[in-house]
PDB file of C-alpha atoms in Angstrom:
ATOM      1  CA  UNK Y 160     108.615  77.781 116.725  1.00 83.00           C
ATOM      2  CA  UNK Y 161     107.496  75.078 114.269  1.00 89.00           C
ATOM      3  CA  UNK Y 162     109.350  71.806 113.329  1.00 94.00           C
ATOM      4  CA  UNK Y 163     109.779  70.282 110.040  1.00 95.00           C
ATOM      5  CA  UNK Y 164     107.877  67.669 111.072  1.00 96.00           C
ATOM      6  CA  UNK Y 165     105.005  69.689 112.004  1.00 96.00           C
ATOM      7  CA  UNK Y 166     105.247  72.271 108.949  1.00 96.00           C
ATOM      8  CA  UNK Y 167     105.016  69.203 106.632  1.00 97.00           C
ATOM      9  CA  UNK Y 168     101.708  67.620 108.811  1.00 97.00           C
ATOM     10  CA  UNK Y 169     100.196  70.544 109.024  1.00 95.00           C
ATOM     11  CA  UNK Y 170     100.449  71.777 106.038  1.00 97.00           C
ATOM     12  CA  UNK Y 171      99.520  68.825 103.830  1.00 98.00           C
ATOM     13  CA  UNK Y 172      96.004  69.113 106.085  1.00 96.00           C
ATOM     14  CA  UNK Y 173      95.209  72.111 104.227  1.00 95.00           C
ATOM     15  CA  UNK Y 174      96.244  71.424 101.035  1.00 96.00           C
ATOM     16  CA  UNK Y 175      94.107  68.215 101.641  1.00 97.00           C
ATOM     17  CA  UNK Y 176      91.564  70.606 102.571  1.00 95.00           C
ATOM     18  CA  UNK Y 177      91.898  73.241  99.728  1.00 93.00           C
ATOM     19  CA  UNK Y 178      91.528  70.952  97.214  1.00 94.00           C
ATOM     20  CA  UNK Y 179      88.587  69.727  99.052  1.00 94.00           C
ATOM     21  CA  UNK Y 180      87.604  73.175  98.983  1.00 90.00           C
ATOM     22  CA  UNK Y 181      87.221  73.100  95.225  1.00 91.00           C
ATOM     23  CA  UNK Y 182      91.236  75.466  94.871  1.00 92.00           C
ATOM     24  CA  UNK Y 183      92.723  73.914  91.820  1.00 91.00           C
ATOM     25  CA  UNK Y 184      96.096  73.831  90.540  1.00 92.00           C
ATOM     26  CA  UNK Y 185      96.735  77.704  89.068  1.00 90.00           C
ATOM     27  CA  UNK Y 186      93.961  79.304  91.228  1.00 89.00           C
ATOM     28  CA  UNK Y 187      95.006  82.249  93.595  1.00 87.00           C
ATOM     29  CA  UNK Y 188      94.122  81.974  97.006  1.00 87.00           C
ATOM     30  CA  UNK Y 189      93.703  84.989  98.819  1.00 82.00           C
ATOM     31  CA  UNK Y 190      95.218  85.295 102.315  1.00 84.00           C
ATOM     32  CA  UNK Y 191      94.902  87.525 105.326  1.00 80.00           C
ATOM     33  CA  UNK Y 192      96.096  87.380 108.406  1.00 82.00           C
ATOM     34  CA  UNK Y 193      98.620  88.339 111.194  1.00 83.00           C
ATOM     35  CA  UNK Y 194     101.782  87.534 111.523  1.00 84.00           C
ATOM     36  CA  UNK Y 195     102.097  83.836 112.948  1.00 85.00           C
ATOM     37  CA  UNK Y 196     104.255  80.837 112.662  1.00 86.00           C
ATOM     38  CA  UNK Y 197     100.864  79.833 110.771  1.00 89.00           C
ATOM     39  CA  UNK Y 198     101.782  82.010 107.849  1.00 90.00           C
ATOM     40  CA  UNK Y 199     104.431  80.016 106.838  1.00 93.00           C
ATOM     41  CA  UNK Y 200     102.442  76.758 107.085  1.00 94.00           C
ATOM     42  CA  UNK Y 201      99.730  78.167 104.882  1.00 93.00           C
ATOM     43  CA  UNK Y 202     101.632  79.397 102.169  1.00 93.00           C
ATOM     44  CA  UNK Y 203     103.554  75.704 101.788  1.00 96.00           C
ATOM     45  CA  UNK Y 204     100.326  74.122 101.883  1.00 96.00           C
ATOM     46  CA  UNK Y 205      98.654  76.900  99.191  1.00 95.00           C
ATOM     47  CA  UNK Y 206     102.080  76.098  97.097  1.00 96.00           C
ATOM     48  CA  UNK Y 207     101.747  72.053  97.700  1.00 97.00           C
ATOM     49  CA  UNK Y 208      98.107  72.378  96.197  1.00 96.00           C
ATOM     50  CA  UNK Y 209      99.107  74.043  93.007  1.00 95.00           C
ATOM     51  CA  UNK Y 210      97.667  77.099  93.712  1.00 93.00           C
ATOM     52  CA  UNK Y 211      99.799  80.619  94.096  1.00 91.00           C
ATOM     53  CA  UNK Y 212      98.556  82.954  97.403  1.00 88.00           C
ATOM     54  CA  UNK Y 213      98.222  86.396  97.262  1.00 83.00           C
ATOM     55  CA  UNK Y 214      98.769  87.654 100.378  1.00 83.00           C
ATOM     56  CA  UNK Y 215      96.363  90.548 101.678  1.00 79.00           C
ATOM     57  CA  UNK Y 216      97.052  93.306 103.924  1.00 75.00           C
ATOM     58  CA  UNK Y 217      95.014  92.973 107.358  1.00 72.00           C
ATOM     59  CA  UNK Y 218      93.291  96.938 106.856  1.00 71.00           C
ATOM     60  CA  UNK Y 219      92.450  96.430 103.353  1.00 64.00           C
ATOM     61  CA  UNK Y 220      88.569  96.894 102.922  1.00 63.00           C
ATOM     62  CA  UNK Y 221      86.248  94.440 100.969  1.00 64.00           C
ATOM     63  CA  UNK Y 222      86.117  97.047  97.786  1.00 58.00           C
ATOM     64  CA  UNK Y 223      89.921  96.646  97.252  1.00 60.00           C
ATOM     65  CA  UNK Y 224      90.256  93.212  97.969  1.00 58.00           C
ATOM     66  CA  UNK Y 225      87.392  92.845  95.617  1.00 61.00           C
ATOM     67  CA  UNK Y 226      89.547  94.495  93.434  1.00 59.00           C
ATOM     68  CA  UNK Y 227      92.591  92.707  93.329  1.00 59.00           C
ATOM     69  CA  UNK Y 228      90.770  89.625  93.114  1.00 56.00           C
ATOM     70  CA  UNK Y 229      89.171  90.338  89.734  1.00 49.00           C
ATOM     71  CA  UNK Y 230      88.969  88.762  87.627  1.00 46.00           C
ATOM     72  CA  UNK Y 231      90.418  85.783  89.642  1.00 54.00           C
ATOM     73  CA  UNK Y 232      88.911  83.295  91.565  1.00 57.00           C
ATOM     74  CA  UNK Y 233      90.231  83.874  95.136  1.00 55.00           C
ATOM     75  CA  UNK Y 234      89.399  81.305  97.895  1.00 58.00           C
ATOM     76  CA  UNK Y 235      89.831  83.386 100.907  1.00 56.00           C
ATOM     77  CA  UNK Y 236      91.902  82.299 104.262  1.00 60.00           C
ATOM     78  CA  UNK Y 237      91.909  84.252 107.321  1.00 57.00           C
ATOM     79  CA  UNK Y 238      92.777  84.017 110.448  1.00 51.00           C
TER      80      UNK Y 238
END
């Protein structure tokens, strides 16, 4: 379980850190990875940068996630 507190902390980190990862407001940012109370905090802090996530199954293989990420730029999380 995750407070308020620490869903706001944590996720302005990564925003902080996506946008010093070059995402920009209107990219897509590609994201895979289990189910955690970490999803939650990454999608707020992929929303608080601008950007929209596109969340990716954990099975998919690199030639369909290549796909769906043309002809986007995706910035890739995972966990």
């Amino acid at each position: 379980q995750i407070s308020y507190k620490d869903l706001e902390e944590k996720a302005s980190k990564l925003a902080n850190w996506l946008l010093k990862e070059g995402v920009c407001p209107g990219d897509v940012v590609g994201v895979q990875m289990k189910s955690s109370e970490l999803v939650p905090v990454t999608f707020y802090a992929i929303w608080k940068a601008g950007a929209a996530f596109l969340p990716i199954g954990v099975n998919e293989t690199e030639i369909h996630k290549r796909k769906m990420a043309y002809p986007q730029s995706i910035f890739p999380l995972e966990s």
